[in-house]
Short mmCIF file of C-alpha atoms in Angstrom, two decimals:
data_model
loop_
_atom_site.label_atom_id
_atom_site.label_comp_id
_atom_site.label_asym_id
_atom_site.label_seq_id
_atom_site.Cartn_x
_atom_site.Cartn_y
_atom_site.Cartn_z
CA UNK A 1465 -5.38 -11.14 -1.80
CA UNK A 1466 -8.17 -8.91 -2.15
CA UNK A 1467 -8.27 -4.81 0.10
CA UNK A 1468 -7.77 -5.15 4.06
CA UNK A 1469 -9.71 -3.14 6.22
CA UNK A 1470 -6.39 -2.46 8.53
CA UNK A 1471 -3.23 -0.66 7.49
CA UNK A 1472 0.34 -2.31 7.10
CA UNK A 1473 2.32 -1.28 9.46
CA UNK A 1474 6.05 -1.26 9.44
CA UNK A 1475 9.36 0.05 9.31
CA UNK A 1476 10.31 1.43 5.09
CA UNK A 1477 13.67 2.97 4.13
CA UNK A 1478 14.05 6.02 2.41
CA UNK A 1479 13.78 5.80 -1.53
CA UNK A 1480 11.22 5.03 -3.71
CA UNK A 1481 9.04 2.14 -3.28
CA UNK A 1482 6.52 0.74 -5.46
CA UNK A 1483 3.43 0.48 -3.19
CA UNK A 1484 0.23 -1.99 -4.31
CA UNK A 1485 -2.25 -0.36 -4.85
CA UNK A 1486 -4.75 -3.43 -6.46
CA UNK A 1487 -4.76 -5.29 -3.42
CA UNK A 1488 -3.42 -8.81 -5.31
CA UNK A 1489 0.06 -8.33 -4.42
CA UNK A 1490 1.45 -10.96 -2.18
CA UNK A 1491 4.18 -8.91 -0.98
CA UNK A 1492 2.04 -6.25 0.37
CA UNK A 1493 2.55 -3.59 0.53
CA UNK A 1494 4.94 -3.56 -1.99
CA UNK A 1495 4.05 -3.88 -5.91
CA UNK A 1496 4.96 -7.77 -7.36
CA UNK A 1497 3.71 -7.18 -10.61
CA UNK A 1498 0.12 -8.90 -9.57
CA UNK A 1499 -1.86 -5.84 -10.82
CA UNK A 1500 -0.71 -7.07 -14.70
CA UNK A 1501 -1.02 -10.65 -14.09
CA UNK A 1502 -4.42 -9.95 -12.94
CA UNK A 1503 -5.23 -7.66 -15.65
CA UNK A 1504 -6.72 -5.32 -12.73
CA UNK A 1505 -6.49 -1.68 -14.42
CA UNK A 1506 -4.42 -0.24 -11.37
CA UNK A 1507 -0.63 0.63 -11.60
CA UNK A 1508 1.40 0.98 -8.55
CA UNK A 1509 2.00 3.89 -6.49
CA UNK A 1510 5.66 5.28 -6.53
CA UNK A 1511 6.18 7.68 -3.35
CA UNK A 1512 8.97 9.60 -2.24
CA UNK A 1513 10.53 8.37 1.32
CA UNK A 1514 12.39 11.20 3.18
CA UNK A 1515 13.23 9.79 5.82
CA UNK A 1516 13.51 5.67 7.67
CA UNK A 1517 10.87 5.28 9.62
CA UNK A 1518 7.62 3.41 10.94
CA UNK A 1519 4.99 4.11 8.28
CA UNK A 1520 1.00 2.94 8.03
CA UNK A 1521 0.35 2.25 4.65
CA UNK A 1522 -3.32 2.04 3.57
CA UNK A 1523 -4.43 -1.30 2.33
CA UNK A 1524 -8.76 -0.50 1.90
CA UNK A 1525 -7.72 2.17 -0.75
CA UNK A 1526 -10.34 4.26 0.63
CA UNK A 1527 -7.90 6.94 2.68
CA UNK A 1528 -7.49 10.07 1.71
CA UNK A 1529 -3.84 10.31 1.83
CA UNK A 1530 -3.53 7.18 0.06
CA UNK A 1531 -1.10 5.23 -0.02
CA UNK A 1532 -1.03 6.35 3.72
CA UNK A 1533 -3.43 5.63 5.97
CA UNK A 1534 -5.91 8.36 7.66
CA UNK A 1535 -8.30 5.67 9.25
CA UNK A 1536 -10.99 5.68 6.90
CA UNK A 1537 -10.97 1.90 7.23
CA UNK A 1538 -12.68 2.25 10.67
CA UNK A 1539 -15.85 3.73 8.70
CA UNK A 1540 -16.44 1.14 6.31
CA UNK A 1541 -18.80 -1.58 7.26
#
């Protein structure tokens, strides 16, 4: 499962998730190990989650503010 050019979009608890950030997992966007399977170089991204809410995680890895998206997706061709 290769980079989207749209966010995920959802609801995450407060914590610590692991977040994907090669693009292989197929629990997106949360890590499944994929990125060592694949041998891909990339690790996941561990954020901190104040608060339960609706989040848009970015899934081009492009943004800015990654793991969140900032719409940077809309620019690439």
């Amino acid at each position: 499962m290769p980079y989207e050019n749209s966010p995920w979009k959802g609801e995450l608890e407060a914590g610590r998730p692991a977040l994907c950030a090669c693009g292989e997992s197929e629990n997106k966007p949360f890590c499944d190990g994929s990125h060592a399977r694949k041998k891909t170089g990339k690790q996941p991204v561990l954020v901190e989650l104040t608060e339960t809410k609706r989040y848009a995680i970015c899934q081009c890895s492009k943004s800015g503010g990654f793991p969140f998206c900032d719409g940077t997706h809309k620019t690439l061709g």
